[in-house]
Each structure stands twice: as C-alpha cells, then as structure tokens.
Coordinates of N, CA and C in Angstrom, one line a residue:
X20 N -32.7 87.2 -17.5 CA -33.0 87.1 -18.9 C -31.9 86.3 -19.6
X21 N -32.1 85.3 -20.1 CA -31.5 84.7 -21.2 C -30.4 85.3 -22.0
X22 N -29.4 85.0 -22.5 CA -28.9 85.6 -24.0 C -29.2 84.4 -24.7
X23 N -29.5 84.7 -25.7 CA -29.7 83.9 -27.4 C -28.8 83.8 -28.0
X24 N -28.7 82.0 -28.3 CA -27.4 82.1 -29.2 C -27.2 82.1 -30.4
X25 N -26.4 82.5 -31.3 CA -26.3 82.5 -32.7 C -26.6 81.8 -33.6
X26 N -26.4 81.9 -34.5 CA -26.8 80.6 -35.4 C -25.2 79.8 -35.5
X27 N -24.1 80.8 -35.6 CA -23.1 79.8 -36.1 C -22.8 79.2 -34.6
X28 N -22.7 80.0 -33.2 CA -22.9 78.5 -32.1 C -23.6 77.8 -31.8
X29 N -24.8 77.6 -32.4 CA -25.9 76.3 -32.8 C -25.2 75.3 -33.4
X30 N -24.3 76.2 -34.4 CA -24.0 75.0 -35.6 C -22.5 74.2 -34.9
X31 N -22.1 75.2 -34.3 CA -20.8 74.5 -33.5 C -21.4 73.4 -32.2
X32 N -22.4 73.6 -31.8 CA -23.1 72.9 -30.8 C -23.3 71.4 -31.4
X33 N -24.1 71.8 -32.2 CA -24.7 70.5 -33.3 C -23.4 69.4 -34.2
X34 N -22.3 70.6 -34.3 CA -21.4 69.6 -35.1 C -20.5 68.5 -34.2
X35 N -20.5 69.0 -33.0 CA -20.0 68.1 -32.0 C -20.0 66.6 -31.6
X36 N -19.3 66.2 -32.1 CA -19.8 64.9 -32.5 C -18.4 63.6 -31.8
X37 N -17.4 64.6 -31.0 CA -16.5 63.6 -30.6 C -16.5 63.7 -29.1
X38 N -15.2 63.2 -28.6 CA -14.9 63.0 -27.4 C -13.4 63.1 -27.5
X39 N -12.7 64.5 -26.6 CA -11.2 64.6 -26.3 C -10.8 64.4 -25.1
X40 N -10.3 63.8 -24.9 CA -9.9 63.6 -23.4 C -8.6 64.8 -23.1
X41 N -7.9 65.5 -24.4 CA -7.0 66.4 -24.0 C -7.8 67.6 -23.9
X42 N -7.6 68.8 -23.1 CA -8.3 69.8 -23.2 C -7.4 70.9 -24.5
X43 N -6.3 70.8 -24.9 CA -5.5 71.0 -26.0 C -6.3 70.7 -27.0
X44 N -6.5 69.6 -27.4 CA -6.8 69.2 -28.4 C -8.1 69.5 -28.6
X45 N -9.0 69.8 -27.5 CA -10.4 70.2 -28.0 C -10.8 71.5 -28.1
X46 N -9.4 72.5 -27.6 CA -9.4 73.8 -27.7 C -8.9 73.7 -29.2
X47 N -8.3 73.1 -30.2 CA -8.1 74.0 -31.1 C -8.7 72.8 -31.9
X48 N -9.0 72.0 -31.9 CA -10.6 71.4 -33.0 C -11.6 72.6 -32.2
X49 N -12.1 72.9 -31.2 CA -13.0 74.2 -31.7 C -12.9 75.4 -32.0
X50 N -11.4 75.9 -32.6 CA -11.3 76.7 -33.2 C -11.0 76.2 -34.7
X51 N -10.7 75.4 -34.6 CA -10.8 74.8 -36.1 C -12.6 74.6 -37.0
X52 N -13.4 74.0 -36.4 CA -14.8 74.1 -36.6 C -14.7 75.6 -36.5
X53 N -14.6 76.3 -35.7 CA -15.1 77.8 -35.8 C -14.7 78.4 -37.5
X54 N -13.7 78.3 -37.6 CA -12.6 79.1 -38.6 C -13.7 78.1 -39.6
X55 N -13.9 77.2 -39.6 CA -14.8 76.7 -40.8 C -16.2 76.7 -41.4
X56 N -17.1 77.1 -40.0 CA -18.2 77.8 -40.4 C -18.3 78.8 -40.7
X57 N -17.4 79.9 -39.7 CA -17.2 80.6 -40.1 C -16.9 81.1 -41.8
X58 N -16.4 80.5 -42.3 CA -15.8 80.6 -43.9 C -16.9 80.5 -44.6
X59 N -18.1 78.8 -44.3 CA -19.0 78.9 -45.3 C -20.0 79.3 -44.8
X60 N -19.9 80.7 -44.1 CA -21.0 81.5 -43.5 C -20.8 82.9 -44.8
X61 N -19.6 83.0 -44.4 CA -18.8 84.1 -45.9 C -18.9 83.9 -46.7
X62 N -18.8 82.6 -47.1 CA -18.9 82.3 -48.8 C -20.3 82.7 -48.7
X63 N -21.0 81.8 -48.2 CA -22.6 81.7 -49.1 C -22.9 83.3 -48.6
X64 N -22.4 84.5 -48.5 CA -22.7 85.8 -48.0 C -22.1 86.5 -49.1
X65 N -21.2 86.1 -49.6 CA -20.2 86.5 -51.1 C -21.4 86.1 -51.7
X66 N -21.5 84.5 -52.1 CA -21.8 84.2 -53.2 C -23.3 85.0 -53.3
X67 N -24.1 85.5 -52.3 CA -25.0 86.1 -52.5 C -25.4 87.6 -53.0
X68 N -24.0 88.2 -52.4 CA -23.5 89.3 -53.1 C -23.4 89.6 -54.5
X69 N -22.5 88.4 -54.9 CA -21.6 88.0 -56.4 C -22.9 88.3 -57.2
X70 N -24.2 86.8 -56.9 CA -25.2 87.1 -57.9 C -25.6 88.1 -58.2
X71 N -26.1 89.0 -56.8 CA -27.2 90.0 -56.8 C -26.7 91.0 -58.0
X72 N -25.0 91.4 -57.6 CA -24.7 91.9 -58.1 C -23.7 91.5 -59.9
X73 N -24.3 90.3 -60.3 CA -24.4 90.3 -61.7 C -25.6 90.2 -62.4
X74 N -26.9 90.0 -61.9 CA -28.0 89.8 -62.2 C -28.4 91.8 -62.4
X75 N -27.3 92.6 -61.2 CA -28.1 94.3 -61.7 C -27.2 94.0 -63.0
X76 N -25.8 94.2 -63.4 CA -25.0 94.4 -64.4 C -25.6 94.2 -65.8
X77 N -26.5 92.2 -65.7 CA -27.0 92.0 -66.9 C -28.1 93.0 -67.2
X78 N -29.1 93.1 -66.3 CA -30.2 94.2 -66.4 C -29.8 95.3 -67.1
X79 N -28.2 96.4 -66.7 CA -27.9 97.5 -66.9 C -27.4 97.1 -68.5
X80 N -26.8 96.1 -68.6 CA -26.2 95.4 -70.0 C -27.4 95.5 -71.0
X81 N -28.6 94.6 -70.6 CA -29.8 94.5 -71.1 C -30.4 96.6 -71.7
X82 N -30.2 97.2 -70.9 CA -31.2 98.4 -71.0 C -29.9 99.1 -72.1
X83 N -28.9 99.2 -72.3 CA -27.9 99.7 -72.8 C -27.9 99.4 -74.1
X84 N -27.9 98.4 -74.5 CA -28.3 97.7 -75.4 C -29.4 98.1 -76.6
X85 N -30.2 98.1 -75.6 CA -31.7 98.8 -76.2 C -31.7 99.9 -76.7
X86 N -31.0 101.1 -75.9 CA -30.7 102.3 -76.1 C -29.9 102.4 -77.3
X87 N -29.6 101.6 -77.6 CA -28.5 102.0 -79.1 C -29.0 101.2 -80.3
X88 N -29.9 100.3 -79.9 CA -30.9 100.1 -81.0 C -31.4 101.4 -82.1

C-alpha cells in the first residue's frame, strides 16, 4: 500500500525548479522552501482564524448594541 503525500510535499515537489550539483546546498535550499511554505501555510491558517473570529465579535458587537436600544 502506498503512503499519500501531503499537500505541502506536492508543493515542495512542484517548486523544484533548479539544479545543485552540491548536495549541501540542496539540503538547505530544501529546508529553506520548506520553512517557507510552511509559513504561508500558517498564515493563510491565522488569517482564517483572524476573520472568523472578527466577523463572531462584529455579530456579538451588532446584538449588544441592540440590547441597549
């Protein structure tokens, strides 16, 4: 049986785009790519957080509001 690979070693697969002849240097460009998708894997996982959770606040802002009408 197979293992399946991730999405972010897809994306490391896909970004590959040179040729090192040192094995040094292509060990830490692919820790460098890693450390980098990795990041805007986080962000856009924050930034999805961030909204969700200002879109409840406005809602809670919105109902509070009302109430003291």
């Amino acid at each position: 049986m197979q293992r399946h690979t991730s999405g972010i070693e897809r994306m490391i697969k896909k970004e590959r785009r040179f040729h090192t002849k040192n094995s040094e240097k292509r060990v830490l460009a692919e820790k460098s790519l890693e450390r980098r998708l990795r990041s805007q894997d986080l962000c856009s996982k924050l930034k999805a957080i961030m909204i969700k959770k200002v879109r409840l606040g406005l809602r809670n802002l919105d109902r509070s509001c009302n109430l003291l009408k």
